[in-house]
Structure formats: structure tokens, C-alpha cells
PDB file of C-alpha atoms in Angstrom:
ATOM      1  CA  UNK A   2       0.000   0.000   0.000  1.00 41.00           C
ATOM      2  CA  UNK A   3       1.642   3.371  -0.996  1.00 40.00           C
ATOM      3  CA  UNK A   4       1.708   5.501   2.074  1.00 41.00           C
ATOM      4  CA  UNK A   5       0.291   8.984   2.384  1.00 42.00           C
ATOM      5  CA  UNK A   6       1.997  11.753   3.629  1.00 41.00           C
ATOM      6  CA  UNK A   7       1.620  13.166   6.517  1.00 48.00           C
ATOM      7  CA  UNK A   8      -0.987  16.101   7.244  1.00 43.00           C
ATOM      8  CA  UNK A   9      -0.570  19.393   8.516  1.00 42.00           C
ATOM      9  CA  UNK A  10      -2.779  19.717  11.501  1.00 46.00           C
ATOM     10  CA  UNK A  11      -5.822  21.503  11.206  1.00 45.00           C
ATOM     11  CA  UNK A  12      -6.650  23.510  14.451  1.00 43.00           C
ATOM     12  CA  UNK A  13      -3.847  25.157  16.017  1.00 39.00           C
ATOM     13  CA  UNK A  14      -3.565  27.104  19.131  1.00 38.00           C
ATOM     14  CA  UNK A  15      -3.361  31.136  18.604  1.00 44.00           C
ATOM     15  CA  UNK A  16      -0.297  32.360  20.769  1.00 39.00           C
ATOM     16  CA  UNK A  17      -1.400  34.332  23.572  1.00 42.00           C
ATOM     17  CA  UNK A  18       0.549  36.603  25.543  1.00 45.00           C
ATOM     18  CA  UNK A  19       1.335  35.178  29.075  1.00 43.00           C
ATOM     19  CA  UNK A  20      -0.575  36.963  31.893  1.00 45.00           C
ATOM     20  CA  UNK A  21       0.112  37.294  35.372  1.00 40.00           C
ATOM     21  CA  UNK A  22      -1.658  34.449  36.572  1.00 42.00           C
ATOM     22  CA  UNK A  23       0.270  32.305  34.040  1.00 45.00           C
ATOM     23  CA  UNK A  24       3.387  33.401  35.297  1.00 46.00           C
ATOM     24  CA  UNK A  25       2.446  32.721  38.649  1.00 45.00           C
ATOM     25  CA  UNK A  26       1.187  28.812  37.772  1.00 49.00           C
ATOM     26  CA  UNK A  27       4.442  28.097  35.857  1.00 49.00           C
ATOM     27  CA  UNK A  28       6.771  29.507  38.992  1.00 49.00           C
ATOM     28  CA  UNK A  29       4.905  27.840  41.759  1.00 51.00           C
ATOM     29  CA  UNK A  30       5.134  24.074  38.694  1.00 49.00           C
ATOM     30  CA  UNK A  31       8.875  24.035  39.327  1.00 57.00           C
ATOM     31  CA  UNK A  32       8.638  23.622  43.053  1.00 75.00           C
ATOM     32  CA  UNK A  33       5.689  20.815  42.889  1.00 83.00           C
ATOM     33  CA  UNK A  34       6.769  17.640  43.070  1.00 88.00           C
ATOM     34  CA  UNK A  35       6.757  15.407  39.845  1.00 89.00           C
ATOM     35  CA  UNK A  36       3.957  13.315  41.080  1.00 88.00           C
ATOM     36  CA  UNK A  37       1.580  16.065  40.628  1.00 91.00           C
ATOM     37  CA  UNK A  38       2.762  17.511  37.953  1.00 92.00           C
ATOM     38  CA  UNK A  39       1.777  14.590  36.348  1.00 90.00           C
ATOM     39  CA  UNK A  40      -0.865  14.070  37.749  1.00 92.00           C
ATOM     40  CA  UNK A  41      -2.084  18.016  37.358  1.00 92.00           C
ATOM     41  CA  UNK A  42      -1.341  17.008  33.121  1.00 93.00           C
ATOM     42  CA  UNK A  43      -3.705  14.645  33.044  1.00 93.00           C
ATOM     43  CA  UNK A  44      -6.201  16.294  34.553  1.00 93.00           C
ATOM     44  CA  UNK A  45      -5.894  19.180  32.466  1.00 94.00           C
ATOM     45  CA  UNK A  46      -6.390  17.075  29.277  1.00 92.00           C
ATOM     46  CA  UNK A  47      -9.151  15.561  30.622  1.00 91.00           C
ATOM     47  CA  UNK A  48     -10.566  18.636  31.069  1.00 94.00           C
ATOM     48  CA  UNK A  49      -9.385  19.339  27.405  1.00 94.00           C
ATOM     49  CA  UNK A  50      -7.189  22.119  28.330  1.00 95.00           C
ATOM     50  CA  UNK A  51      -4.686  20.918  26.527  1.00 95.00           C
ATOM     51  CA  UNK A  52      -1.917  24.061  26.502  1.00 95.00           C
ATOM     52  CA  UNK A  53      -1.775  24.016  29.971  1.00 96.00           C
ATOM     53  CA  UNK A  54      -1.521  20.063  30.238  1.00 95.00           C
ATOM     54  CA  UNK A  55       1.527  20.247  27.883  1.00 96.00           C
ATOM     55  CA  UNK A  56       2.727  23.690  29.290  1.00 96.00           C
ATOM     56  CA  UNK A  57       2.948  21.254  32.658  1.00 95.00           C
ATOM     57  CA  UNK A  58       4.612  18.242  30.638  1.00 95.00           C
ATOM     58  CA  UNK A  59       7.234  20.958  29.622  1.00 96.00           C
ATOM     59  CA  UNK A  60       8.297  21.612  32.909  1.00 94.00           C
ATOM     60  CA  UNK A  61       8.784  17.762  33.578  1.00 94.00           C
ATOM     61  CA  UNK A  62      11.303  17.650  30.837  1.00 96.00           C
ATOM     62  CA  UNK A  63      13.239  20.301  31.388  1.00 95.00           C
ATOM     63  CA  UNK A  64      13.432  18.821  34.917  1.00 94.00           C
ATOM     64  CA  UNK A  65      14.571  15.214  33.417  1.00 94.00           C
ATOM     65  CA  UNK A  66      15.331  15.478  29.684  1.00 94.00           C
ATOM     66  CA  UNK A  67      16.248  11.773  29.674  1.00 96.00           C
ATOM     67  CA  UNK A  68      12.805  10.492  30.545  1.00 95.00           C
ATOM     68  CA  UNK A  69      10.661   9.347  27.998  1.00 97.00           C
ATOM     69  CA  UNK A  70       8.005   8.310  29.670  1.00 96.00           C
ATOM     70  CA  UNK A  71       6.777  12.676  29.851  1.00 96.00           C
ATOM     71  CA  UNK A  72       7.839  12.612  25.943  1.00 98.00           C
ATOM     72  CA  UNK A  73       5.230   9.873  25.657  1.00 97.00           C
ATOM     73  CA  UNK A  74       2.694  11.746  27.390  1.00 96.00           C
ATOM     74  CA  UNK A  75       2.978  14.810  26.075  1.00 97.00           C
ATOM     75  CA  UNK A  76       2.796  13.141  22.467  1.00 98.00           C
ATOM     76  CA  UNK A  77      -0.399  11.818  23.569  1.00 97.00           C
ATOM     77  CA  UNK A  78      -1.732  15.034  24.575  1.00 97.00           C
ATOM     78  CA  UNK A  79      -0.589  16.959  21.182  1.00 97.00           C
ATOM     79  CA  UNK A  80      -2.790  13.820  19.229  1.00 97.00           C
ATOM     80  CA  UNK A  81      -5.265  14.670  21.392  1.00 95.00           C
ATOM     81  CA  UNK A  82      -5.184  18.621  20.699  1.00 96.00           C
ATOM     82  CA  UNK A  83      -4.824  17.748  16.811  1.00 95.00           C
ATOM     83  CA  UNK A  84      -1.275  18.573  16.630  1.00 96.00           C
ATOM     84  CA  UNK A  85       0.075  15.390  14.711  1.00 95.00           C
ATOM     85  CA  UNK A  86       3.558  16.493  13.752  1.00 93.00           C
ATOM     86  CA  UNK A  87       4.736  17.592  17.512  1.00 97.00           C
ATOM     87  CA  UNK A  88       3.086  14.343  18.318  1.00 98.00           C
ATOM     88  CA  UNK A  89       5.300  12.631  15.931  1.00 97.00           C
ATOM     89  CA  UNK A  90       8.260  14.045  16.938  1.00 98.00           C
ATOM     90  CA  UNK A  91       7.622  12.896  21.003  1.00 98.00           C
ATOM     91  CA  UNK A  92       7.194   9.996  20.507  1.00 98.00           C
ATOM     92  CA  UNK A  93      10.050   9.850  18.154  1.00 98.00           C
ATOM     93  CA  UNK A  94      12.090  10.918  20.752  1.00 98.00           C
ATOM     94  CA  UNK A  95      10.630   8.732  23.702  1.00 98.00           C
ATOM     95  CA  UNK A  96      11.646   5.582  21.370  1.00 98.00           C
ATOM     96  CA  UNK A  97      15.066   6.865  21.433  1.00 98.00           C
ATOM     97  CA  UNK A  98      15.764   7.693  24.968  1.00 98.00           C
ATOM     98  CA  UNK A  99      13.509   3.886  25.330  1.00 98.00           C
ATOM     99  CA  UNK A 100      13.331   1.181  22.576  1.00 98.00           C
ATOM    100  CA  UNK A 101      11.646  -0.989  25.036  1.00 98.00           C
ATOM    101  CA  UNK A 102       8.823   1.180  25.260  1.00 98.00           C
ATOM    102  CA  UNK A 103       5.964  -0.691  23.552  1.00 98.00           C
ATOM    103  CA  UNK A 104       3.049   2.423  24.737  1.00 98.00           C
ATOM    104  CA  UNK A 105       4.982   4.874  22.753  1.00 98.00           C
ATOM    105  CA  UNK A 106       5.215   2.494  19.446  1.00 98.00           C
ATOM    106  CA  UNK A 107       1.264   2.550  20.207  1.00 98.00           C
ATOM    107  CA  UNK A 108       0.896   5.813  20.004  1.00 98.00           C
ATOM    108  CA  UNK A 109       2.966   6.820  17.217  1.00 98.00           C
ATOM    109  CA  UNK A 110       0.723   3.955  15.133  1.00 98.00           C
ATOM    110  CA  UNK A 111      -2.401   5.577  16.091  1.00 98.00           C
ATOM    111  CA  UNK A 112      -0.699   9.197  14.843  1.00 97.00           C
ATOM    112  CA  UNK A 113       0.175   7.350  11.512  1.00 97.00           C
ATOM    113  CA  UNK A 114      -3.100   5.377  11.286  1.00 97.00           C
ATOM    114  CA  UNK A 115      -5.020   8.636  11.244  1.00 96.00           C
ATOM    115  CA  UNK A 116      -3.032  10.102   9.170  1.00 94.00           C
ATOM    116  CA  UNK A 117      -3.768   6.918   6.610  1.00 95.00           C
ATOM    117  CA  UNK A 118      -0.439   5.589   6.760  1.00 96.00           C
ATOM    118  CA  UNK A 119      -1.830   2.652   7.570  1.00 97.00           C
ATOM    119  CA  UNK A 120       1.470   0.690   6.302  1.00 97.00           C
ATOM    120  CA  UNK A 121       3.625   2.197   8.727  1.00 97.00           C
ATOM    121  CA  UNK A 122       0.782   1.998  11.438  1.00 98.00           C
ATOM    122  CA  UNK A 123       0.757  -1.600  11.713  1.00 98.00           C
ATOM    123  CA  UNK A 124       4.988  -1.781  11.563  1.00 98.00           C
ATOM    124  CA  UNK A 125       4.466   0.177  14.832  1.00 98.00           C
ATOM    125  CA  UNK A 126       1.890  -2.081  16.321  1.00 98.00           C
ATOM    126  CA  UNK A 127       3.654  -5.093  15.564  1.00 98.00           C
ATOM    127  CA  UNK A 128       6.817  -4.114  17.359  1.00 98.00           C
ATOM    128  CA  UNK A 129       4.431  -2.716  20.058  1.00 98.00           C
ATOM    129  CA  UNK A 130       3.109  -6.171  20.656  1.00 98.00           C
ATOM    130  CA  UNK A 131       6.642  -7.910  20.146  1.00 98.00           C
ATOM    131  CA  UNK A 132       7.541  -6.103  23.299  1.00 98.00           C
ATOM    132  CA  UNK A 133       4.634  -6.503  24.961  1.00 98.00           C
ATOM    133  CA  UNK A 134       2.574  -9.481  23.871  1.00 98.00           C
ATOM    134  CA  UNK A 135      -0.534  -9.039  26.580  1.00 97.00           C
ATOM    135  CA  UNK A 136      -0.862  -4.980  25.147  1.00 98.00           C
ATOM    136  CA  UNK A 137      -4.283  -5.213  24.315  1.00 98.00           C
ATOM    137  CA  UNK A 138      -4.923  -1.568  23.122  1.00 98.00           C
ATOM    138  CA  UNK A 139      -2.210  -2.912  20.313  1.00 98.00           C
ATOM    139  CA  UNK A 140      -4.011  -5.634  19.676  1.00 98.00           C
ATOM    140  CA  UNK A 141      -7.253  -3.879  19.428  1.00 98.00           C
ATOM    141  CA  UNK A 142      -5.496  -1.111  17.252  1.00 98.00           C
ATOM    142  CA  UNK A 143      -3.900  -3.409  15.179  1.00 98.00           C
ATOM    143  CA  UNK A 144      -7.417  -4.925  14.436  1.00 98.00           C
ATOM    144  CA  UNK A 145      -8.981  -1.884  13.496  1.00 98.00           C
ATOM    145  CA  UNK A 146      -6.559  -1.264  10.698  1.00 98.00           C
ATOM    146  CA  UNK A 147      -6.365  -4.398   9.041  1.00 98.00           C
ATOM    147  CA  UNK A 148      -9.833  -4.251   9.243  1.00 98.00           C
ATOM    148  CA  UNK A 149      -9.356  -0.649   6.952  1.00 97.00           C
ATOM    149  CA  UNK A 150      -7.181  -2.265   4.938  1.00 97.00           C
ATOM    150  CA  UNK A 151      -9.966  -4.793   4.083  1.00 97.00           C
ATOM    151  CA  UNK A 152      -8.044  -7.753   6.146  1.00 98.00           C
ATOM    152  CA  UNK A 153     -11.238  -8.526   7.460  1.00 98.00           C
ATOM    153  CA  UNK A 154     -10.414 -12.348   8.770  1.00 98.00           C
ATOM    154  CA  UNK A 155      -6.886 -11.213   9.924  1.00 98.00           C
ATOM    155  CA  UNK A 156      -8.622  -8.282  12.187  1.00 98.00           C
ATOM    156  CA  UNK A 157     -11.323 -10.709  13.891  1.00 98.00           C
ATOM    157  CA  UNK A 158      -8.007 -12.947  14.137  1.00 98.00           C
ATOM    158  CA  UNK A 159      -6.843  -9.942  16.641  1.00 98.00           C
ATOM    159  CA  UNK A 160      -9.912  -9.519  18.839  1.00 98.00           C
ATOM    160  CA  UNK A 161     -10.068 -12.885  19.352  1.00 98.00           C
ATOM    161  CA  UNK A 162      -6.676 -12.673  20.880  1.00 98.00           C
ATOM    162  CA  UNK A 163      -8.002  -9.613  22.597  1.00 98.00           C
ATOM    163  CA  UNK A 164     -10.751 -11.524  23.571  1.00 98.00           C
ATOM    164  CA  UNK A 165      -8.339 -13.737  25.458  1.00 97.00           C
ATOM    165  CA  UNK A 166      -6.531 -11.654  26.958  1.00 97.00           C
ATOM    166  CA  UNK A 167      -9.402 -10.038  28.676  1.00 93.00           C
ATOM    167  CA  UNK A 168      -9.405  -6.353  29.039  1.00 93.00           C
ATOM    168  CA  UNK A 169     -11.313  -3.652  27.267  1.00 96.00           C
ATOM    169  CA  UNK A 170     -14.058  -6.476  26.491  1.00 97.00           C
ATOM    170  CA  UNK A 171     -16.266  -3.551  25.915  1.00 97.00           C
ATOM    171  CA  UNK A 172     -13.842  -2.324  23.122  1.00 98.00           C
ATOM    172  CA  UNK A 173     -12.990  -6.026  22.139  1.00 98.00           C
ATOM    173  CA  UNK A 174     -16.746  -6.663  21.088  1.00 98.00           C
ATOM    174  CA  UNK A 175     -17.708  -3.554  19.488  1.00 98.00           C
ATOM    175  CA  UNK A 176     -14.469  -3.776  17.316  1.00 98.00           C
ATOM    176  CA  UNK A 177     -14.746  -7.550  16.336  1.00 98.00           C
ATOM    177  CA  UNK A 178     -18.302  -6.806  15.742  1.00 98.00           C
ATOM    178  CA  UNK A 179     -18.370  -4.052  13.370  1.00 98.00           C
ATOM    179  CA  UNK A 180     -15.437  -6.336  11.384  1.00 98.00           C
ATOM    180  CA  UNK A 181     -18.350  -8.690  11.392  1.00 98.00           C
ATOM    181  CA  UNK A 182     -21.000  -6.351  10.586  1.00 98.00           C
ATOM    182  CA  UNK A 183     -18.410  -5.107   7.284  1.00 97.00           C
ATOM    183  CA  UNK A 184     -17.788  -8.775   6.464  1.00 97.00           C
ATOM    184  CA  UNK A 185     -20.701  -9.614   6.046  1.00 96.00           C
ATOM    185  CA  UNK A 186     -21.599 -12.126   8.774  1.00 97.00           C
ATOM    186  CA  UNK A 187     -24.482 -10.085  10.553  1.00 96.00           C
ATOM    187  CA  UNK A 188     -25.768 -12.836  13.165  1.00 97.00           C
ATOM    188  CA  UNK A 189     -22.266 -12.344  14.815  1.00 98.00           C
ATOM    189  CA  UNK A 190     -22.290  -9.060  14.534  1.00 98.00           C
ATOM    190  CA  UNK A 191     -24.988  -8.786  16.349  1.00 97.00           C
ATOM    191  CA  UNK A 192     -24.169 -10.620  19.149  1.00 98.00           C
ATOM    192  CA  UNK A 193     -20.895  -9.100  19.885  1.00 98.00           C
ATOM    193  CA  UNK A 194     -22.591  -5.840  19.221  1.00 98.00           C
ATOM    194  CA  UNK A 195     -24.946  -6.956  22.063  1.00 97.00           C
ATOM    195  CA  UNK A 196     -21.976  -8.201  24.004  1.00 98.00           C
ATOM    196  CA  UNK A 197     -20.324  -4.704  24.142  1.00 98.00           C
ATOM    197  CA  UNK A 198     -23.712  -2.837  24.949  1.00 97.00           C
ATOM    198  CA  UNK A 199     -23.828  -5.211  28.333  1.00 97.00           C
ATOM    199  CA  UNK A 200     -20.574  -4.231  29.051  1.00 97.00           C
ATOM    200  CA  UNK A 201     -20.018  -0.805  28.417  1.00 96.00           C
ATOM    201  CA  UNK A 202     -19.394   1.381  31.087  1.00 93.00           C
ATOM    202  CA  UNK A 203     -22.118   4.358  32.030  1.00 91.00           C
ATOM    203  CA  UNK A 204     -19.303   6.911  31.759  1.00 90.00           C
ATOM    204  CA  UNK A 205     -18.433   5.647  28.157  1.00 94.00           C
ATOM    205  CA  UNK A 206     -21.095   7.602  26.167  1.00 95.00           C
ATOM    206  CA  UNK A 207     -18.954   7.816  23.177  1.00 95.00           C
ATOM    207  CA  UNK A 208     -18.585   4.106  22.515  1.00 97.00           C
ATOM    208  CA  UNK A 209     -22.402   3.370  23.328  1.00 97.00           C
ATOM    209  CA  UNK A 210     -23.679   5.845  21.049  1.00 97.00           C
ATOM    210  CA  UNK A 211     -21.378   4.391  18.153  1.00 97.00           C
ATOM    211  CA  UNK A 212     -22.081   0.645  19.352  1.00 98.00           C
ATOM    212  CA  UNK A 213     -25.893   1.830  19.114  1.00 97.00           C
ATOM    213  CA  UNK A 214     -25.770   3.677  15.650  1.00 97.00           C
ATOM    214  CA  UNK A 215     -23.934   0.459  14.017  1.00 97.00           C
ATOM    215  CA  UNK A 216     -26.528  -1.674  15.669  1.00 97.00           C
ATOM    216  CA  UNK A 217     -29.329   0.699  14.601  1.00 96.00           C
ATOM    217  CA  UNK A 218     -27.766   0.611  10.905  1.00 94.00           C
ATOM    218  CA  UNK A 219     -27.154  -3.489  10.872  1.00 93.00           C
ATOM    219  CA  UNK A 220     -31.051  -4.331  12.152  1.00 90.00           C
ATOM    220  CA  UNK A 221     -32.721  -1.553   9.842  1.00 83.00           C
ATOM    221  CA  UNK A 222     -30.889  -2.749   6.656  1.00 67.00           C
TER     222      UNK A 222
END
């Protein structure tokens, strides 16, 4: 498959000039300990204030530049934001400092997978799941883009093995069953559909609602 370049992203964050509440947050960061620094990140992004969340990461690695477990996190949190190439280059960089570090060949997959380098997504997952063979997200991932790439047998192949493993069943059954659904085999399809709606978590509106609309679409055709 010829890969794609990748993309510019789209929405950017205008500068802004630094107030003096700003200033005050970033001198009182490099006295907190890096526990809640961390910890401070992730709530920010989860909050989806995502400059502040990496403005926080930033102060981790200029504290320890040799730690790529912050270059992994802040990667995730510039996918998150939209910013792919920054993303990139984290994660790049948290490989380096850690070959061994099968979350960050995870990540930079999912960057190239939506980017529709699919080829050099699934490079990434593989050697993601070399070093970590129970890494279900990888698994899952990997699934999803075979399953793109029209692999249908070789995707359910991977949420079976997800299925084994068993975490994210949720994710497991929703995934295997839309391969289903696009394969073509619509009785299991709708029973792993089924499976994930018993099993999704109340918190996880996102995955119902798109569990509920391929369901919806599977029944009324």
C-alpha cells in the first residue's frame, strides 16, 4: 500500500501573551513535586485544556530530559489537541531515549493510522506487541486497521486474541463486531454488538452511542 503523507494539523492554538496568573502557575510548577505535575497534566487534558496540560509536561522535561516516559505523554496530549507532527516528533524521541517502550510504538501507530499511513501503522503495532505481547490496546489497534485495509479475517483474528486476553471487552466486542458487521456475517455481529452494549461502562457515552448507531444501521438494513 503506498503511504500517504503526513498532514498538517488543522486547528492550532493562537499564541497568547502570558498573563500574570500564568506566570504565577508556571513559577509555583517548578517547586511541585513530579507526582503532581503529572498528575495536574492529566487532569488538564481531561478537562481538554490541553496548553496548559503540555505547558505542565514541559516543565517535567526540562526537569529530566532523559525520561521518555513525559515525551510519551505529552505526544499523547498533542494527538489529542490535533497537533500530529509535535506528536510525531515525542514519541520519536521517547523511542530513542527507550526502545523498550511498547506504549509509545502505540501511540505513534495511532498518529500514523489517522493520518492513513496505515502501512507504517501496523509496523508500529507489531513491534508494540513484540515487546509486549498481553498490550491489548495494540491488539485492538492493530485490528482496526487491518480491518481498513480490508483484512477482514486477519482483524477478527486480533480480537479474538483480545478476547483472550481479557481487558477492554467492551472495546474487544464492538471492534470484532463491526469487522463482522463489514464482512458480512451479521448474526455475529450482532451478538458481539450486544456483548459490548452489556458491558459498556455508564461513563463511556462515546462508545455506546457508536455501538448503538452500528446496531441501529445493521437491524434496519
Amino acid at each position: 500500500m503506498k503511504s500517504q503523507s503526513l498532514k498538517p494539523p488543522q486547528n492550532q492554538f493562537q499564541r497568547h501573551p502570558v498573563n500574570w496568573k500564568q506566570q504565577s502557575l508556571a513559577h509555583t510548577s517548578q517547586i511541585l513535586p513530579d507526582k503532581f505535575l503529572r498528575t495536574h497534566a492529566r487532569s488538564k487534558a481531561q478537562q481538554g485544556n490541553y496548553p496548559e496540560a503540555i505547558a505542565l509536561l514541559n516543565q517535567l522535561i526540562t526537569r529530566h530530559p532523559e525520561d521518555a516516559i513525559d515525551y510519551n505523554n505529552r505526544g499523547l496530549i498533542y494527538f489529542q489537541s490535533g497537533q500530529l507532527f509535535p506528536a510525531i516528533a515525542d514519541y520519536n524521541t521517547a523511542i530513542q531515549l527507550k526502545p523498550t517502550l511498547a506504549s509509545a510504538y502505540n501511540n505513534r501507530a495511532n498518529c500514523y493510522a489517522a493520518c492513513g499511513q496505515l502501512t507504517e501503522a501496523l509496523a508500529d503495532y507489531d513491534k508494540a506487541i513484540d515487546l509486549n505481547p498481553s498490550y491489548v490496546r495494540a491488539w485492538i489497534n492493530r485490528g482496526i486497521t487491518l480491518r481498513e485495509l480490508g483484512k477482514y479475517e486477519q482483524a477478527a483474528e486480533n480480537f479474538d486474541i483480545a478476547e483472550i486476553l481479557g481487558q477492554l471487552p467492551a472495546n474487544t466486542y464492538a471492534e470484532r463486531g463491526r469487522t463482522y458487521h463489514l464482512w458480512g456475517d451479521w448474526n455475529l455481529a450482532i451478538a458481539d454488538y450486544r456483548r459490548a452494549l452489556e458491558l459498556i461502562s455508564d461513563d463511556n457515552l462515546r462508545l455506546r452511542y457508536q455501538v448503538e448507531t452500528w446496531l441501529a444501521q445493521l437491524i434496519g438494513s
